[in-house]
Structures are given as structure tokens and as C-alpha cells.
Tab-separated table of C-alpha atoms in Angstrom:
chain	number	residue	atom	x	y	z
A	105	GLU	CA	132.814	143.329	120.601
A	106	ASP	CA	130.324	140.484	120.970
A	107	GLN	CA	130.056	139.129	124.497
A	108	VAL	CA	128.361	136.011	125.809
A	109	THR	CA	128.174	135.385	129.570
A	110	GLN	CA	126.823	132.212	131.104
A	111	SER	CA	125.760	131.662	134.698
A	112	PRO	CA	126.169	129.912	136.963
A	113	GLU	CA	129.582	128.423	136.173
A	114	ALA	CA	128.546	125.192	137.861
A	115	LEU	CA	125.255	123.824	139.165
A	116	ARG	CA	124.538	120.721	141.207
A	117	LEU	CA	120.960	119.484	141.366
A	118	GLN	CA	119.246	116.501	142.857
A	119	GLU	CA	117.571	114.214	140.364
A	120	GLY	CA	114.122	115.645	139.640
A	121	GLU	CA	115.018	119.162	140.825
A	122	SER	CA	114.167	121.609	138.041
A	123	SER	CA	116.264	124.713	137.371
A	124	SER	CA	117.426	127.158	134.682
A	125	LEU	CA	120.736	128.098	133.114
A	126	ASN	CA	121.303	131.647	131.926
A	127	CYS	CA	123.051	133.047	128.866
A	128	SER	CA	123.224	136.821	128.554
A	129	TYR	CA	124.601	138.427	125.408
A	130	THR	CA	125.720	141.794	124.084
A	131	VAL	CA	125.991	141.712	120.304
A	132	SER	CA	125.426	143.861	117.244
A	133	GLY	CA	122.665	142.253	115.269
A	134	LEU	CA	121.814	138.799	116.572
A	135	ARG	CA	121.429	136.280	113.777
A	136	GLY	CA	120.947	133.246	115.965
A	137	LEU	CA	121.532	131.969	119.497
A	138	PHE	CA	122.648	128.379	119.876
A	139	TRP	CA	122.722	125.904	122.744
A	140	TYR	CA	125.162	123.006	122.701
A	141	ARG	CA	125.780	120.189	125.160
A	142	GLN	CA	129.329	118.956	125.780
A	143	ASP	CA	130.191	115.715	127.551
A	144	PRO	CA	133.687	115.207	128.997
A	145	GLY	CA	136.231	114.346	126.318
A	146	LYS	CA	133.824	115.011	123.467
A	147	GLY	CA	132.980	117.817	121.091
A	148	PRO	CA	129.926	120.030	121.597
A	149	GLU	CA	126.620	118.556	120.407
A	150	PHE	CA	123.916	120.792	118.954
A	151	LEU	CA	120.685	121.235	120.927
A	152	PHE	CA	118.739	124.324	119.769
A	153	THR	CA	118.776	127.461	117.656
A	154	LEU	CA	116.688	130.514	118.563
A	155	TYR	CA	116.316	133.521	116.287
A	156	SER	CA	114.009	136.095	117.805
A	157	ALA	CA	112.756	137.291	121.178
A	158	GLY	CA	109.829	135.239	122.416
A	159	GLU	CA	110.864	132.107	120.586
A	160	GLU	CA	110.928	128.809	122.487
A	161	LYS	CA	112.248	125.350	121.581
A	162	GLU	CA	111.810	122.085	123.484
A	163	LYS	CA	113.506	118.723	123.475
A	164	GLU	CA	112.703	116.116	126.096
A	165	ARG	CA	113.438	117.706	129.497
A	166	LEU	CA	115.019	120.828	128.012
A	167	LYS	CA	113.364	124.063	126.938
A	168	ALA	CA	115.229	127.067	125.557
A	169	THR	CA	113.791	130.577	125.555
A	170	LEU	CA	115.053	133.876	124.175
A	171	THR	CA	114.626	137.542	125.081
A	172	LYS	CA	116.375	140.575	123.614
A	173	LYS	CA	119.172	140.321	126.161
A	174	GLU	CA	119.354	136.728	127.335
A	175	SER	CA	118.422	133.122	126.839
A	176	PHE	CA	117.436	130.535	129.386
A	177	LEU	CA	117.815	126.792	129.224
A	178	HIS	CA	115.198	125.315	131.502
A	179	ILE	CA	115.673	121.746	132.645
A	180	THR	CA	112.639	119.991	134.076
A	181	ALA	CA	112.926	116.971	136.364
A	182	PRO	CA	116.516	116.254	135.300
A	183	LYS	CA	118.106	112.819	135.290
A	184	PRO	CA	121.755	111.918	135.919
A	185	GLU	CA	122.304	111.507	132.173
A	186	ASP	CA	121.595	115.221	131.761
A	187	SER	CA	124.897	115.926	133.508
A	188	ALA	CA	127.142	117.806	131.048
A	189	THR	CA	128.481	121.247	130.256
A	190	TYR	CA	125.947	123.399	128.437
A	191	LEU	CA	127.361	125.991	126.070
A	192	CYS	CA	125.616	129.018	124.627
A	193	ALA	CA	126.817	130.676	121.411
A	194	VAL	CA	125.751	133.557	119.175
A	195	ARG	CA	126.030	134.273	115.482
A	196	THR	CA	125.794	137.919	114.477
A	197	ASN	CA	125.221	139.976	111.369
A	198	PHE	CA	128.810	141.173	111.346
A	199	GLY	CA	130.582	137.998	112.389
A	200	ASN	CA	130.154	136.075	109.175
A	201	GLU	CA	129.594	132.441	110.066
A	202	LYS	CA	131.584	132.276	113.272
A	203	LEU	CA	129.969	131.345	116.560
A	204	THR	CA	131.022	133.200	119.708
A	205	PHE	CA	130.704	130.853	122.676
A	206	GLY	CA	130.260	131.493	126.364
A	207	THR	CA	132.323	129.621	128.940
A	208	GLY	CA	129.530	127.169	129.723
A	209	THR	CA	127.630	125.918	132.740
A	210	ARG	CA	128.762	122.604	134.190
A	211	LEU	CA	125.625	120.781	135.296
A	212	THR	CA	125.748	117.803	137.667
A	213	ILE	CA	122.616	115.820	138.482
A	214	ILE	CA	122.929	113.764	141.651
A	215	PRO	CA	120.936	110.495	141.781
B	269	GLY	CA	132.282	109.194	107.180
B	270	ALA	CA	129.720	109.026	109.950
B	271	GLY	CA	131.196	111.885	111.898
B	272	VAL	CA	133.934	114.484	111.884
B	273	SER	CA	137.282	112.754	112.241
B	274	GLN	CA	140.356	114.493	113.608
B	275	SER	CA	143.935	113.298	113.840
B	276	PRO	CA	146.067	112.974	115.741
B	277	ARG	CA	143.924	112.803	118.889
B	278	TYR	CA	146.955	113.700	120.989
B	279	LYS	CA	150.129	115.484	119.964
B	280	VAL	CA	153.050	116.318	122.221
B	281	THR	CA	155.760	118.450	120.666
B	282	LYS	CA	158.692	120.558	121.702
B	283	ARG	CA	158.670	124.309	121.523
B	284	GLY	CA	159.762	125.525	118.123
B	285	GLN	CA	158.522	122.502	116.167
B	286	ASP	CA	155.840	122.696	113.487
B	287	VAL	CA	152.630	120.669	113.843
B	288	ALA	CA	149.866	119.763	111.420
B	289	LEU	CA	146.389	118.826	112.596
B	290	ARG	CA	144.008	117.115	110.225
B	291	CYS	CA	140.239	117.237	109.924
B	292	ASP	CA	138.084	114.960	107.804
B	293	PRO	CA	134.548	116.394	107.775
B	294	ILE	CA	131.278	114.597	107.266
B	295	SER	CA	131.013	113.527	103.638
B	296	GLY	CA	129.287	116.185	101.564
B	297	HIS	CA	129.535	118.918	104.170
B	298	VAL	CA	130.305	122.175	102.470
B	299	SER	CA	131.464	124.262	105.405
B	300	LEU	CA	134.347	123.513	107.748
B	301	TYR	CA	135.364	125.363	110.882
B	302	TRP	CA	138.378	125.307	113.183
B	303	TYR	CA	137.998	126.237	116.851
B	304	ARG	CA	140.374	126.169	119.803
B	305	GLN	CA	139.148	125.262	123.275
B	306	ALA	CA	141.075	125.838	126.470
B	307	LEU	CA	140.208	123.815	129.564
B	308	GLY	CA	137.051	125.127	131.198
B	309	GLN	CA	136.335	127.531	128.358
B	310	GLY	CA	134.036	127.574	125.379
B	311	PRO	CA	135.401	127.039	121.862
B	312	GLU	CA	137.117	130.051	120.297
B	313	PHE	CA	136.741	130.599	116.534
B	314	LEU	CA	139.882	130.345	114.419
B	315	THR	CA	138.889	130.067	110.758
B	316	TYR	CA	136.154	128.924	108.374
B	317	PHE	CA	135.997	127.421	104.869
B	318	ASN	CA	133.217	127.230	102.360
B	319	TYR	CA	134.248	124.462	99.974
B	320	GLU	CA	137.960	125.131	99.383
B	321	ALA	CA	137.730	128.888	99.944
B	322	GLN	CA	138.887	130.272	103.267
B	323	GLN	CA	136.090	132.737	104.000
B	324	ASP	CA	137.183	134.043	107.370
B	325	LYS	CA	140.525	133.732	109.130
B	326	SER	CA	139.992	136.541	111.592
B	327	GLY	CA	140.394	134.225	114.591
B	328	LEU	CA	143.864	132.953	113.756
B	329	PRO	CA	146.032	134.344	116.574
B	330	ASN	CA	149.075	135.262	114.465
B	331	ASP	CA	150.896	134.373	111.268
B	332	ARG	CA	152.289	131.150	112.742
B	333	PHE	CA	148.813	129.681	112.269
B	334	SER	CA	147.506	128.720	108.839
B	335	ALA	CA	144.858	126.440	107.435
B	336	GLU	CA	143.996	124.969	104.079
B	337	ARG	CA	141.308	122.854	102.470
B	338	PRO	CA	142.640	122.380	98.944
B	339	GLU	CA	139.999	120.044	97.542
B	340	GLY	CA	137.056	121.199	99.591
B	341	SER	CA	137.084	118.179	101.868
B	342	ILE	CA	139.956	117.400	104.267
B	343	SER	CA	141.492	120.380	106.034
B	344	THR	CA	144.836	120.872	107.734
B	345	LEU	CA	145.587	123.391	110.465
B	346	THR	CA	149.316	124.087	110.665
B	347	ILE	CA	151.085	125.770	113.547
B	348	GLN	CA	154.661	126.797	112.879
B	349	ARG	CA	157.334	127.337	115.534
B	350	THR	CA	155.013	126.187	118.304
B	351	GLU	CA	154.998	127.944	121.664
B	352	GLN	CA	153.755	126.724	125.042
B	353	ARG	CA	150.758	129.073	124.823
B	354	ASP	CA	149.583	127.117	121.758
B	355	SER	CA	148.746	124.143	124.008
B	356	ALA	CA	144.991	123.542	123.779
B	357	MET	CA	142.310	121.325	122.298
B	358	TYR	CA	141.834	122.084	118.622
B	359	ARG	CA	138.361	121.234	117.349
B	360	CYS	CA	137.066	120.951	113.837
B	361	ALA	CA	133.399	121.200	112.909
B	362	SER	CA	131.488	120.868	109.672
B	363	SER	CA	128.032	121.790	108.435
B	364	SER	CA	125.963	120.886	105.420
B	365	SER	CA	125.843	124.421	104.075
B	366	SER	CA	127.016	127.933	104.718
B	367	GLY	CA	124.935	129.498	107.444
B	368	ALA	CA	123.563	126.161	108.569
B	369	ASN	CA	122.406	125.983	112.143
B	370	VAL	CA	123.929	122.667	113.048
B	371	LEU	CA	127.662	122.355	113.426
B	372	THR	CA	128.916	118.822	114.028
B	373	PHE	CA	132.106	118.854	116.025
B	374	GLY	CA	134.881	116.311	116.041
B	375	ALA	CA	136.456	114.888	119.190
B	376	GLY	CA	139.401	117.251	118.808
B	377	SER	CA	143.183	117.130	118.733
B	378	ARG	CA	144.863	117.863	122.050
B	379	LEU	CA	148.139	119.682	121.507
B	380	THR	CA	150.733	119.915	124.258
B	381	VAL	CA	153.812	122.029	123.638
B	382	LEU	CA	156.666	121.347	126.048
């Protein structure tokens, strides 16, 4: 069974303090790893897709990387508006089009 | 429309009643997904449509849950004989094509079963 584990569950950072969120996965045949951002009371919002080990994607203060066992979401010099829950999800060869999500990391940036 | 629209936003019902949750996807989006999200958890897959065809319903918890998308646009998720354990946020998402990377999620329908 596909498993996605995110850590830490919650992270509090001072504004400007860089850090990384982790997503480890155990799947049969990865067909894509996805990062979404979710603000309170809203649906998840797409950030990145990664397909193969070594791939990296960047958007503003966020950079996502992928290895064969895990993905990292690096946040550089975060601002309070980066506060949200960050969700990782996988799509596999045998799961059709469904995404299997982790439980998320709740990120709080303190001004 | 500009985004994925779900209704009702909030539904409170008594145990044993049937409920219908509606999803209006982004215009032209071929694929439509239903997920369920418990508080503090990630979304959990329920079912998926490509046009009007239900391609995967492996995530539906039991036969009280059903979904349809008769004209390939609006979809309805129906829960019969609701139970307290059905209480959750039900989210719909759509994408422009099958296998597309970007799912656009709606704001969800929060179901509370008393």
C-alpha cells in the first residue's frame, strides 16, 4: 500500500529563518510527486510536480527537490504570508489518477 | 466558472438521512475528483470521473456512497443513510485532462451528521 509521511507535523519559524519540510514515500512505481499549499478554510492549491530523482522546481521562496525515497520543500527567508499547511501527494503507476496525500506540515512564520 | 464551486458549503443532517453534495467544475475541465478531508489530515481519494465515465471508485468507503456526473460537467456525491462517522469536509477537484498535473480544488462542503 502506498504511504506518504510528512514531517514535522508543525513548524514555527521566525520571519527570514530558512528551513525544510520533509515528505517520505513508499510506493510502487512513482508517477509524480506533488506539493500543495492549503490555507485555513480553503482547498489545497497546487505548487509543484516532480517526476524523477534529482529534479528540482522553484517558485519564489520555495524550492522542491526529489530523491528516490523522499522530497523536500525548502523555504528560504520566509515571510508571514508563507504560513499555511503544506501537503505532499503521490501518483503511482497502479493508482490510476488518484493522489495519495500525506497529513501535511503546518507552517507558521512569526513576524 | 472561474473556479470549482461546491454546494452546500455547510450541511447539518440527522443520522439516517440522505445527503447530496454538488460540484460544478471549471468550465471545460474533463476530469473531476471527489476527496474527503478530516480535520488535520490530508485529502483522501473517493472517486474520479473522466467526462461522464466513473473511472475509479475504489475510495468510496461502502455502498452508501455513490457519485454521478451524467453530462460530463456537474457531479453529485450522494451519501445514503448517513452515519456520524461520515462527518467530514468533502472536496471536489477538477483538471483540464486525464493525468493532468494540476488539480484545482473547491472550497468544500462540510458535512456534520448529528
